[in-house]
């Protein structure tokens, strides 16, 4: 049953005596075995024998207890040390062997003595300091974070206190899941304005927790952290944290800052247990050692690394101190101690009488900006002109790749074209707005295609047909009047001459002679008046076509857009604008929202996709007026239609409960008052470089362009070609006509 190898190792290496009548036999539970060499290098004890007390986990509890009792009797064990084990407790109780536990036990046996003070003592000390009137900050909400393996040891006074807002448990699990739970918990604390956090976790969990708090800007004032740390193992972690206005308070058994450095909790508790055994052994006399150990442990006090060691009637530590140390980011000092007296009246906190402690008690709530001196992650979105890539950004790295309005705003937060609404406000906090935006529709200005025969456009097809008909009617009437007048009859007039006369007058080509009859002259003068008005109207209309753009956009307002089907429209998926249409009670906006729901193809993934569809034409894009204004200033083929609606402010998004929210809001207001925000807007938006309507009309009126008059040249060319064709046709007919006549005469003969 003895672990001979382990026994020889300690006897050979450390030179311990193995004489049975001189040595104290100590059974060590395996979990504590690894800490013995470091302990004995400090104690230099040579009157103790060790055995490795093992049990088979596959056994039933009854068999395990029986095996342990047999082992303890055969090895003549005087005392047992190690973590609390139910099997060992029962066996030790039956054999009257004292059992020094290095862990807390909620239900200790009569022969069990706990070296580690109970967790409830530390919680009581925390309660008396954090919730008491020893400080000015007595109305701050508190939160408790503890490891699941610590168990639930909080008393009702702490849990039912009106200042205890939340209790979180950090269960064992992988690092990523644990960090996710921590992030969620800390963000809820900030949202609920919880500024004081009590932490009862192992050092690894505390380190991960503080790293997460640093990322969320919760590690400096006004956040105050209180840690359960019996062996002062957080000392190295706190020393290596970034220096800022921190507030860390540690509750520990170590009496001074340097006491027990580089030793973990198990080593310290093993040392104290062995120190107690060594002192009892050195004062032992002949007789029953088990009873001697029990009597000494119940009546005497000892000194160890964790201070005074004395056991009360329930064999738990009494009359010891929990020391309180404070870190403020630049230095550390002792705040005071909580004394675990024999009676409730003696269990109080006594603060040190130093200037640091006095300042700690009286300090006000002013503190430095919590983000100062830090490298901060700023979350944004690419949206011109707020944030955009520089030219040649492929050859740049880091923040040097970006430029824009938000880049010039010096800030540490979510800075982007992010409007404030109820849904976002529930997730993050916003500062005062630095800019106001509305919603408008941006569209492409339709381009009128150039027509070769644009000179025909001033008059409608109906007018042209009616004019041609009128010309024929006038020619026929003129021929009738000239041939049938009784007093002024002209026998030689022909219908062809009447037609050419009428058309010549219409085209102002000039004619030979005038009608000889009075009725003919009246008809022609009336026709000339008609031609005068027609030509004047044609000239005026063509000039207007060449100099004035009559339509700037296919629709005049969003109300027109909602009533038509030819032009598609949409916005960005999951955007605040889409949410506005979906929930609006205004009929027009509700109709637009229904149309968008029925045509999801018109909802784009990003604003860049929306502007790309606008440039392609036939699409209206609902987006922020600030961005639409920037686009129309840069791209002359785009225009916006109104009216503007749904005003919202662009705010700076910060984590829920961020302590620097108010300070950022004040600074944004200051930037607005001194004109800095206006200067930034002028820098990045600039002015529209396109010609105004009047300038464009004036530019068009400077001269007739070839594309507008090209049809006239085609008509002139067609006239020349037709004239040549007629000439050749007439000459050909004149040449063959005599031959036809001669041929006919010969046939007759």
XYZ file of C-alpha atoms in Angstrom:
749
model
C 0.000 0.000 0.000
C 2.900 2.319 0.456
C 4.222 4.228 -2.509
C 7.828 3.051 -2.070
C 9.245 4.989 -5.048
C 7.856 8.273 -3.786
C 9.045 7.539 -0.257
C 12.602 6.794 -1.416
C 12.588 9.939 -3.607
C 11.866 12.237 -0.697
C 14.106 10.371 1.738
C 17.036 10.212 -0.676
C 16.853 13.649 -2.187
C 15.740 15.629 0.824
C 17.571 13.528 3.450
C 14.515 12.801 5.569
C 14.702 10.294 8.416
C 12.768 7.031 8.117
C 12.919 5.849 11.704
C 9.371 5.028 12.703
C 9.623 6.157 16.339
C 11.044 9.583 15.369
C 9.166 10.520 12.185
C 5.672 11.839 11.641
C 3.896 9.846 8.942
C 1.883 12.041 6.546
C -0.433 10.629 3.886
C -0.636 12.931 0.865
C -3.512 12.863 -1.584
C -2.043 12.583 -5.127
C -3.299 15.998 -6.331
C -0.961 17.675 -3.822
C 2.088 15.460 -4.373
C 3.675 17.644 -7.055
C 3.933 20.652 -4.717
C 5.968 18.925 -1.997
C 9.499 19.458 -3.421
C 9.050 23.244 -3.622
C 7.571 23.301 -0.123
C 10.454 21.367 1.471
C 13.031 23.494 -0.255
C 11.649 26.290 1.956
C 10.896 24.326 5.189
C 14.132 22.277 5.381
C 12.317 19.721 7.526
C 13.767 16.218 8.120
C 11.386 14.537 10.560
C 8.467 13.704 8.285
C 7.681 10.643 6.189
C 5.317 10.852 3.198
C 3.112 8.268 1.589
C 0.987 8.594 -1.515
C -2.642 8.005 -0.559
C -4.395 6.637 -3.666
C -7.821 5.164 -4.287
C -9.251 3.306 -7.243
C -11.938 5.419 -8.896
C -13.632 2.286 -10.284
C -14.424 1.024 -6.793
C -17.678 1.559 -4.965
C -17.545 4.159 -2.238
C -17.774 1.497 0.479
C -14.852 -0.448 -1.009
C -12.854 2.764 -1.433
C -13.395 3.757 2.217
C -12.406 0.290 3.389
C -9.255 0.304 1.243
C -8.244 3.767 2.526
C -8.771 2.729 6.159
C -6.669 -0.384 5.642
C -3.936 1.685 4.045
C -3.949 4.307 6.832
C -3.713 1.635 9.527
C -0.952 -0.362 7.850
C 1.089 2.773 7.154
C 0.492 4.054 10.701
C -0.450 7.474 9.272
C -0.499 10.335 11.795
C -2.053 13.070 9.656
C -3.528 13.508 6.136
C -3.169 16.525 3.812
C -4.697 17.302 0.448
C -7.873 18.536 -1.246
C -11.129 17.573 0.418
C -12.274 14.063 -0.490
C -15.463 12.531 0.880
C -13.953 9.055 0.939
C -10.879 10.195 2.851
C -12.984 12.273 5.270
C -15.092 9.293 6.269
C -12.059 7.034 6.644
C -10.194 9.641 8.719
C -13.254 10.153 10.913
C -13.443 6.446 11.730
C -9.750 6.255 12.603
C -9.491 9.609 14.493
C -6.831 10.850 12.059
C -6.676 14.634 11.575
C -7.226 15.695 7.940
C -5.800 19.068 6.818
C -7.837 20.123 3.751
C -6.363 22.585 1.265
C -9.773 23.308 -0.258
C -13.050 24.487 1.200
C -15.626 21.924 2.178
C -19.301 22.859 2.565
C -19.831 19.979 5.061
C -16.608 19.230 6.976
C -16.330 16.282 9.365
C -15.153 16.491 12.968
C -11.589 15.450 12.108
C -11.357 17.765 9.059
C -9.453 21.081 9.325
C -9.660 23.584 6.442
C -6.460 25.484 5.653
C -8.199 27.534 2.940
C -10.724 29.957 4.469
C -14.269 29.529 3.261
C -15.376 31.557 0.251
C -18.192 33.117 2.251
C -15.620 34.956 4.378
C -14.196 36.622 1.269
C -17.689 37.454 0.065
C -18.486 39.000 3.436
C -15.313 41.094 3.225
C -16.230 42.233 -0.294
C -19.751 43.061 0.832
C -18.557 45.134 3.768
C -16.194 47.168 1.585
C -18.069 47.510 -1.698
C -21.560 48.018 -0.255
C -20.633 49.958 2.855
C -20.373 53.677 3.520
C -16.612 53.536 3.751
C -16.605 55.182 0.314
C -18.567 57.953 -1.320
C -19.753 55.778 -4.222
C -22.472 53.914 -2.353
C -25.249 54.052 -4.950
C -23.469 52.373 -7.843
C -25.062 49.214 -9.214
C -23.017 46.038 -8.697
C -22.536 42.884 -10.737
C -21.020 39.542 -9.682
C -19.048 37.242 -11.976
C -17.960 33.860 -10.656
C -16.672 30.524 -11.926
C -19.175 27.714 -12.119
C -16.765 25.401 -10.318
C -16.714 27.748 -7.314
C -20.269 26.812 -6.460
C -22.894 29.237 -5.242
C -21.870 30.607 -1.852
C -23.455 34.051 -1.850
C -25.574 34.898 1.150
C -29.039 36.410 0.971
C -27.851 39.804 2.179
C -25.665 40.151 -0.882
C -28.102 38.741 -3.423
C -31.085 40.684 -2.096
C -29.249 43.966 -1.847
C -30.931 46.593 -3.994
C -27.575 47.461 -5.567
C -26.886 43.910 -6.760
C -28.097 44.120 -10.338
C -26.853 40.965 -12.036
C -24.998 37.728 -11.278
C -23.135 35.997 -14.115
C -21.534 32.573 -14.061
C -18.534 31.694 -16.241
C -18.921 28.019 -17.084
C -15.994 25.895 -18.212
C -15.684 25.639 -21.977
C -13.514 26.549 -24.911
C -11.867 29.944 -25.010
C -13.941 31.303 -27.899
C -17.238 30.441 -26.248
C -16.068 31.838 -22.933
C -14.961 35.090 -24.556
C -18.319 35.362 -26.320
C -20.178 34.978 -23.025
C -17.900 37.565 -21.402
C -18.435 40.063 -24.203
C -22.190 39.668 -23.994
C -22.183 40.023 -20.207
C -19.951 43.102 -20.186
C -22.011 44.810 -22.878
C -25.153 44.250 -20.810
C -23.365 45.770 -17.809
C -22.541 48.881 -19.791
C -26.089 49.126 -21.090
C -27.451 48.918 -17.525
C -24.824 51.388 -16.253
C -23.270 48.836 -13.897
C -19.922 50.287 -12.887
C -18.747 47.986 -10.049
C -17.935 44.333 -10.735
C -17.099 41.633 -8.156
C -15.074 38.800 -9.713
C -14.632 35.364 -8.118
C -12.810 33.437 -10.845
C -9.524 31.619 -11.393
C -6.562 33.637 -12.751
C -6.932 32.322 -16.315
C -10.563 33.435 -16.441
C -9.699 36.808 -14.905
C -7.010 37.389 -17.522
C -9.434 36.640 -20.349
C -12.084 38.799 -18.685
C -9.779 41.809 -18.400
C -8.625 41.425 -22.003
C -12.261 41.544 -23.086
C -12.923 44.523 -20.816
C -9.949 46.349 -22.330
C -11.359 45.864 -25.827
C -14.694 47.268 -24.636
C -13.081 50.227 -22.806
C -14.352 49.005 -19.442
C -11.093 48.602 -17.591
C -10.644 52.213 -16.489
C -12.681 54.530 -14.299
C -15.539 54.830 -13.622
C -15.542 51.016 -13.797
C -14.254 49.476 -10.563
C -13.170 45.837 -10.276
C -12.941 43.706 -7.108
C -11.191 40.337 -7.188
C -11.162 37.218 -4.999
C -7.507 36.175 -5.014
C -6.371 34.220 -1.904
C -2.787 33.689 -3.086
C -2.357 37.068 -4.818
C -1.833 35.351 -8.180
C -3.442 38.279 -10.043
C -0.514 40.460 -9.059
C 1.471 39.659 -12.225
C -1.624 39.975 -14.440
C -2.494 43.423 -13.087
C 1.096 44.610 -13.355
C 1.201 43.779 -17.062
C -2.040 45.556 -17.960
C -1.910 48.846 -19.913
C -1.438 51.820 -17.649
C -4.557 53.950 -17.421
C -6.961 55.222 -14.778
C -7.697 51.735 -13.483
C -9.447 50.754 -10.278
C -8.604 47.202 -9.198
C -9.092 45.971 -5.632
C -7.784 42.539 -4.610
C -8.905 40.520 -1.558
C -6.075 38.158 -0.591
C -4.587 36.168 2.275
C -1.094 37.508 1.565
C -0.079 40.061 4.242
C 2.143 42.150 1.946
C 2.569 42.926 -1.726
C 5.730 40.841 -2.216
C 4.692 38.009 0.111
C 4.442 34.654 -1.675
C 5.402 36.005 -5.107
C 5.863 33.325 -7.796
C 3.931 30.776 -5.723
C 0.533 29.484 -6.714
C -2.358 28.853 -4.334
C -1.790 25.092 -4.008
C 1.887 25.564 -3.168
C 1.069 28.200 -0.541
C -1.625 26.082 1.103
C 0.627 22.990 1.029
C 3.379 25.031 2.646
C 1.037 26.218 5.402
C -0.239 22.687 6.023
C 3.281 21.282 6.223
C 4.373 24.202 8.385
C 1.626 23.373 10.896
C 2.574 19.675 10.886
C 6.261 20.496 11.253
C 5.655 22.731 14.275
C 3.435 20.179 15.971
C 5.956 17.404 15.267
C 8.863 19.359 16.698
C 6.976 19.809 19.969
C 5.628 16.244 20.164
C 6.357 13.834 22.981
C 5.945 10.112 23.254
C 2.374 8.933 23.063
C -0.481 8.733 20.569
C 0.378 11.142 17.773
C -3.069 11.225 16.222
C -4.654 12.551 19.415
C -1.750 14.902 19.920
C -2.274 16.384 16.434
C -6.023 16.711 16.999
C -5.510 18.492 20.309
C -2.891 20.877 18.906
C -4.975 21.761 15.853
C -7.996 22.525 18.009
C -6.208 24.675 20.598
C -3.103 26.299 19.141
C -2.338 29.060 16.665
C 0.296 28.830 13.954
C 1.971 31.203 11.530
C 2.106 30.559 7.786
C 2.344 32.310 4.464
C -1.370 33.090 4.686
C -1.010 34.709 8.070
C -2.398 33.489 11.376
C -3.694 29.892 11.260
C -6.209 28.959 13.932
C -9.248 26.709 13.731
C -12.577 27.353 15.396
C -15.108 24.938 16.796
C -16.194 23.920 13.300
C -12.513 23.427 12.342
C -12.585 26.358 9.910
C -10.114 29.240 9.932
C -10.772 32.001 12.460
C -8.848 35.025 13.673
C -7.129 35.570 10.343
C -6.995 38.570 8.033
C -8.139 39.112 4.446
C -5.876 41.835 3.173
C -7.132 44.383 0.639
C -4.781 45.880 -1.956
C -5.659 48.518 -4.517
C -4.185 49.201 -7.973
C -4.895 52.541 -9.649
C -2.968 51.958 -12.862
C 0.292 53.590 -11.806
C 0.910 52.244 -8.283
C -0.433 49.892 -5.638
C -1.108 50.349 -1.960
C -2.785 48.515 0.898
C -6.309 49.712 1.622
C -6.806 47.742 4.787
C -7.823 44.363 6.200
C -10.910 42.422 7.118
C -10.533 40.550 10.398
C -12.255 37.168 10.806
C -12.866 37.389 14.533
C -14.551 34.885 16.815
C -17.736 36.987 17.045
C -19.708 39.008 14.430
C -18.771 42.267 16.172
C -15.097 41.590 15.458
C -15.557 40.776 11.770
C -14.967 44.290 10.439
C -12.826 46.148 7.900
C -10.112 48.465 9.120
C -8.655 50.859 6.542
C -5.048 52.001 6.588
C -4.334 55.547 7.766
C -2.399 56.722 4.707
C -2.762 59.547 2.204
C -3.465 57.078 -0.614
C -6.353 55.528 1.292
C -7.731 58.961 2.184
C -7.635 59.969 -1.456
C -9.322 56.685 -2.395
C -12.147 57.391 0.062
C -12.689 60.978 -1.034
C -12.047 60.796 -4.740
C -14.703 62.350 -6.964
C -16.029 60.986 -10.219
C -13.870 63.034 -12.575
C -11.594 60.855 -14.644
C -9.532 61.004 -17.774
C -10.937 60.061 -21.147
C -10.920 56.222 -20.977
C -9.696 55.779 -24.556
C -6.659 58.005 -24.225
C -3.375 56.270 -24.958
C -5.032 53.305 -26.643
C -5.022 51.894 -30.133
C -8.704 51.645 -30.926
C -10.620 49.700 -33.543
C -13.002 51.949 -35.473
C -15.839 50.234 -37.321
C -17.132 51.998 -40.429
C -18.564 51.361 -43.882
C -17.338 52.419 -47.312
C -19.770 55.154 -48.363
C -18.700 58.161 -50.421
C -17.816 60.789 -49.286
C -17.828 59.662 -45.643
C -15.249 56.881 -46.029
C -13.668 55.896 -49.344
C -10.480 54.401 -50.725
C -7.663 56.706 -51.777
C -6.284 56.631 -55.268
C -3.621 53.947 -55.411
C -4.890 52.370 -52.185
C -3.665 48.997 -53.438
C -0.115 50.136 -52.715
C -0.967 51.480 -49.244
C -1.530 49.723 -45.920
C -3.574 50.264 -42.791
C -5.479 53.485 -42.222
C -3.488 55.182 -44.994
C -5.789 53.467 -47.515
C -8.809 55.563 -46.562
C -9.957 59.152 -46.790
C -13.207 61.038 -46.381
C -15.383 63.050 -44.028
C -15.409 60.490 -41.216
C -11.677 59.871 -41.522
C -11.070 63.566 -40.877
C -13.350 63.510 -37.797
C -10.940 62.451 -35.090
C -12.836 59.891 -33.079
C -12.795 56.404 -31.618
C -16.115 54.792 -32.222
C -18.371 53.561 -35.018
C -18.028 56.508 -37.415
C -19.992 56.173 -40.630
C -23.087 57.373 -42.446
C -25.073 55.702 -39.678
C -28.426 57.291 -38.918
C -30.023 57.045 -35.496
C -33.163 54.932 -35.231
C -34.925 52.906 -32.550
C -33.571 49.521 -33.659
C -29.951 50.688 -33.663
C -30.437 52.584 -30.414
C -31.396 49.292 -28.783
C -28.042 47.770 -29.777
C -25.623 50.684 -29.365
C -25.590 54.201 -27.954
C -25.356 57.315 -30.124
C -23.812 60.704 -29.566
C -25.432 63.964 -30.569
C -25.811 64.081 -34.379
C -22.953 65.570 -36.366
C -25.078 65.878 -39.536
C -28.739 65.648 -40.544
C -29.833 63.600 -43.519
C -33.107 63.181 -45.363
C -34.220 60.622 -47.919
C -34.374 61.517 -51.612
C -34.553 59.626 -54.905
C -31.634 59.769 -57.288
C -32.176 59.017 -60.984
C -30.410 59.322 -64.277
C -31.399 62.275 -66.474
C -32.848 60.802 -69.684
C -30.830 61.657 -72.786
C -32.857 62.607 -75.883
C -31.393 60.824 -78.941
C -30.274 63.074 -81.797
C -32.592 62.873 -84.825
C -31.316 63.411 -88.338
C -34.620 64.908 -89.373
C -35.032 66.936 -86.192
C -36.200 69.919 -88.261
C -39.473 68.053 -88.739
C -40.090 67.954 -84.957
C -41.464 71.524 -84.483
C -44.764 70.571 -86.170
C -46.846 67.477 -85.646
C -47.614 64.933 -88.331
C -51.234 66.087 -88.381
C -50.186 69.657 -89.196
C -47.976 68.419 -92.023
C -50.802 66.328 -93.513
C -53.324 69.142 -93.155
C -50.917 71.609 -94.779
C -50.343 69.272 -97.736
C -54.076 68.797 -98.127
C -54.666 72.542 -97.921
C -52.021 73.125 -100.603
C -53.775 70.726 -102.999
C -57.199 72.227 -102.277
C -55.897 75.754 -102.885
C -54.245 74.705 -106.182
C -57.463 73.081 -107.415
C -59.551 76.074 -106.351
C -57.182 78.495 -108.078
C -57.361 76.520 -111.332
C -61.180 76.498 -111.156
C -61.418 80.245 -110.513
C -59.013 81.126 -113.340
C -60.838 79.028 -115.960
C -64.415 79.809 -115.017
C -64.564 83.544 -114.247
C -67.010 85.283 -116.690
C -65.222 88.639 -116.794
C -61.590 87.634 -116.391
C -61.371 84.195 -117.888
C -57.911 82.807 -118.737
C -57.979 80.038 -121.325
C -54.244 79.323 -121.270
C -53.853 78.657 -117.531
C -52.989 75.020 -116.640
C -53.436 72.950 -113.515
C -49.685 72.389 -113.323
C -49.057 76.090 -113.077
C -51.596 76.406 -110.261
C -49.908 73.611 -108.296
C -46.398 75.075 -108.671
C -47.710 78.528 -107.807
C -49.305 77.269 -104.604
C -46.225 75.262 -103.484
C -43.890 78.115 -104.400
C -45.862 80.458 -102.206
C -45.780 77.948 -99.327
C -42.002 77.566 -99.494
C -41.414 81.282 -100.216
C -39.721 80.330 -103.429
C -41.144 83.208 -105.487
C -43.536 82.936 -108.516
C -44.093 84.603 -111.862
C -47.314 86.577 -112.202
C -50.410 86.679 -110.106
C -53.947 85.382 -110.559
C -55.928 87.442 -113.079
C -59.296 86.884 -111.488
C -60.490 88.687 -108.390
C -61.597 85.457 -106.706
C -58.210 83.882 -107.445
C -56.342 86.815 -105.920
C -58.505 86.701 -102.750
C -57.738 82.975 -102.448
C -53.989 83.444 -102.911
C -53.735 86.324 -100.397
C -55.599 84.250 -97.826
C -53.209 81.382 -98.545
C -50.207 83.701 -98.105
C -51.491 84.804 -94.691
C -51.833 81.127 -93.730
C -48.302 80.438 -94.901
C -46.960 83.455 -92.977
C -48.388 82.239 -89.663
C -47.348 78.605 -90.320
C -43.731 79.463 -91.141
C -43.450 81.811 -88.142
C -44.765 79.091 -85.818
C -42.372 76.534 -87.284
C -39.398 78.840 -86.813
C -40.291 79.634 -83.201
C -40.833 75.995 -82.271
C -37.597 74.821 -83.815
C -35.656 77.493 -81.959
C -37.237 76.274 -78.708
C -36.298 72.680 -79.518
C -32.701 73.682 -80.033
C -32.258 75.894 -76.968
C -34.428 74.552 -74.157
C -34.488 71.181 -72.346
C -38.111 70.769 -71.427
C -37.735 67.749 -69.072
C -35.002 67.181 -66.496
C -36.293 63.883 -65.081
C -38.896 61.355 -66.122
C -40.888 62.125 -62.941
C -41.197 65.316 -60.936
C -41.601 63.920 -57.382
C -41.719 60.722 -55.372
C -45.492 60.932 -55.543
C -45.292 60.647 -59.344
C -42.869 57.766 -58.913
C -45.337 55.844 -56.776
C -48.116 56.263 -59.380
C -46.266 54.943 -62.432
C -44.992 51.524 -63.496
C -42.396 52.292 -66.174
C -39.541 53.264 -63.839
C -38.430 50.747 -61.198
C -37.264 51.923 -57.765
C -35.730 50.434 -54.644
C -33.274 50.811 -51.772
C -30.709 48.780 -49.808
C -31.638 45.516 -48.118
C -32.066 45.668 -44.315
C -31.496 49.433 -44.325
C -33.202 52.007 -42.117
C -34.910 53.430 -45.223
C -36.457 50.072 -46.113
C -37.640 49.724 -42.516
C -39.192 53.192 -42.771
C -41.245 52.205 -45.832
C -42.312 48.940 -44.212
C -43.634 50.635 -41.076
C -44.835 54.026 -42.361
C -48.460 55.070 -41.911
C -48.340 57.611 -44.764
C -50.258 56.271 -47.756
C -47.638 57.101 -50.392
C -44.782 55.615 -48.380
C -46.843 52.575 -47.455
C -47.604 52.042 -51.148
C -43.897 52.242 -51.961
C -43.153 49.748 -49.185
C -45.737 47.326 -50.583
C -44.272 47.683 -54.067
C -40.787 46.931 -52.753
C -42.069 43.876 -50.897
C -43.710 42.590 -54.091
C -40.577 43.214 -56.179
C -37.561 42.159 -54.098
C -35.420 42.203 -57.240
C -35.377 46.005 -56.935
C -33.837 45.823 -53.448
C -30.036 45.899 -53.754
C -27.384 44.521 -51.407
C -25.299 47.696 -51.128
C -25.585 51.349 -52.023
C -22.884 50.834 -54.673
C -25.167 48.345 -56.404
C -27.990 50.878 -56.247
C -25.954 53.643 -57.866
C -24.790 51.226 -60.544
C -28.409 50.510 -61.476
C -29.164 54.235 -61.490
C -26.372 54.846 -64.012
C -27.817 52.122 -66.233
C -31.081 54.092 -66.382
C -34.718 53.348 -65.701
C -34.199 52.999 -61.926
C -34.803 55.313 -58.974
C -32.748 54.739 -55.811
C -33.983 55.843 -52.377
C -30.983 56.782 -50.269
C -29.589 59.390 -47.899
C -29.767 62.927 -49.281
C -26.178 63.570 -48.181
C -24.770 60.780 -50.325
C -27.156 61.547 -53.213
C -26.021 65.171 -53.127
C -22.396 64.077 -53.343
C -23.183 61.844 -56.335
C -25.041 64.573 -58.263
C -22.177 67.009 -57.603
C -19.737 64.573 -59.193
C -21.862 63.024 -61.945
C -23.795 65.470 -64.127
C -26.035 62.808 -65.665
C -27.646 62.182 -62.253
C -30.332 64.222 -60.541
C -32.446 63.970 -57.392
C -36.175 64.422 -56.987
C -37.992 65.315 -53.820
C -39.501 66.267 -51.605
C -37.061 65.326 -48.858
C -38.571 63.160 -46.124
C -37.695 61.051 -43.056
C -35.125 63.353 -41.416
C -32.579 61.564 -39.244
C -29.345 62.546 -37.588
C -25.982 60.926 -38.244
C -24.646 59.969 -34.831
C -21.452 58.373 -33.632
C -22.126 54.824 -32.446
C -20.441 53.719 -29.235
C -20.829 50.540 -27.143
C -23.843 50.431 -24.804
C -23.159 52.271 -21.572
C -19.852 53.733 -22.810
C -18.603 56.201 -20.238
C -17.223 58.565 -22.861
C -20.565 59.079 -24.648
C -21.339 62.420 -23.036
C -17.832 63.745 -23.607
C -17.973 62.839 -27.291
C -21.374 64.518 -27.655
C -20.063 67.726 -26.111
C -17.052 67.724 -28.417
C -19.260 67.179 -31.473
C -21.361 70.184 -30.454
C -18.187 72.217 -30.057
C -17.003 71.214 -33.525
C -20.331 72.366 -34.906
C -20.218 75.679 -33.055
C -16.746 76.591 -34.293
C -17.578 75.730 -37.918
C -15.298 72.725 -38.207
C -18.093 70.395 -39.348
C -19.135 72.889 -42.028
C -15.558 73.082 -43.258
C -15.375 69.300 -43.494
C -18.629 69.177 -45.451
C -17.440 71.851 -47.871
C -14.146 69.984 -48.316
C -15.669 66.631 -49.200
C -18.912 67.600 -50.917
C -17.702 70.659 -52.802
C -20.006 72.257 -55.369
C -21.769 70.919 -58.440
C -19.450 71.373 -61.411
C -22.174 70.800 -64.001
C -23.734 73.685 -66.005
C -26.880 75.180 -64.562
C -30.065 75.155 -66.629
C -29.631 78.775 -67.732
C -25.962 78.229 -68.600
C -26.802 75.113 -70.577
C -29.605 76.882 -72.461
C -27.265 79.773 -73.248
C -24.598 77.339 -74.423
C -27.095 75.613 -76.711
C -28.313 78.950 -78.146
C -24.890 80.051 -79.354
C -25.250 78.338 -82.731
C -27.016 75.660 -84.709
C -25.189 72.363 -84.420
C -24.630 69.941 -87.241
C -26.488 67.117 -85.509
C -29.576 69.319 -85.322
C -29.498 70.433 -89.011
C -28.108 67.308 -90.657
C -31.540 66.421 -92.044
C -31.662 69.660 -94.034
C -28.527 68.708 -95.899
C -29.988 65.285 -96.618
C -33.132 66.921 -98.019
C -31.039 69.288 -100.154
C -28.995 66.406 -101.452
C -32.137 64.421 -102.214
C -33.483 67.436 -104.133
C -30.335 67.690 -106.236
C -30.421 63.984 -107.017
C -34.118 64.149 -107.916
C -33.501 67.151 -110.196
C -30.765 65.328 -112.074
C -32.988 62.281 -112.423
C -35.836 64.382 -113.821
C -33.444 66.081 -116.265
C -32.248 62.813 -117.677
C -35.789 61.448 -117.770
C -37.063 64.434 -119.733
C -34.177 64.338 -122.187
C -34.680 60.645 -122.700
C -38.388 61.058 -123.356
C -37.773 63.944 -125.763
C -35.268 61.795 -127.695
C -37.464 58.763 -128.175
C -40.771 60.596 -128.747
C -40.081 61.473 -132.507
C -39.038 57.942 -133.170
C -42.281 56.639 -131.727
C -44.319 59.050 -133.858
C -42.360 58.120 -137.038
C -42.822 54.473 -136.383
C -46.560 54.878 -136.073
C -46.814 56.797 -139.375
C -44.860 54.165 -141.286
C -47.122 51.464 -140.044
C -50.169 53.387 -141.161
C -48.766 53.866 -144.642
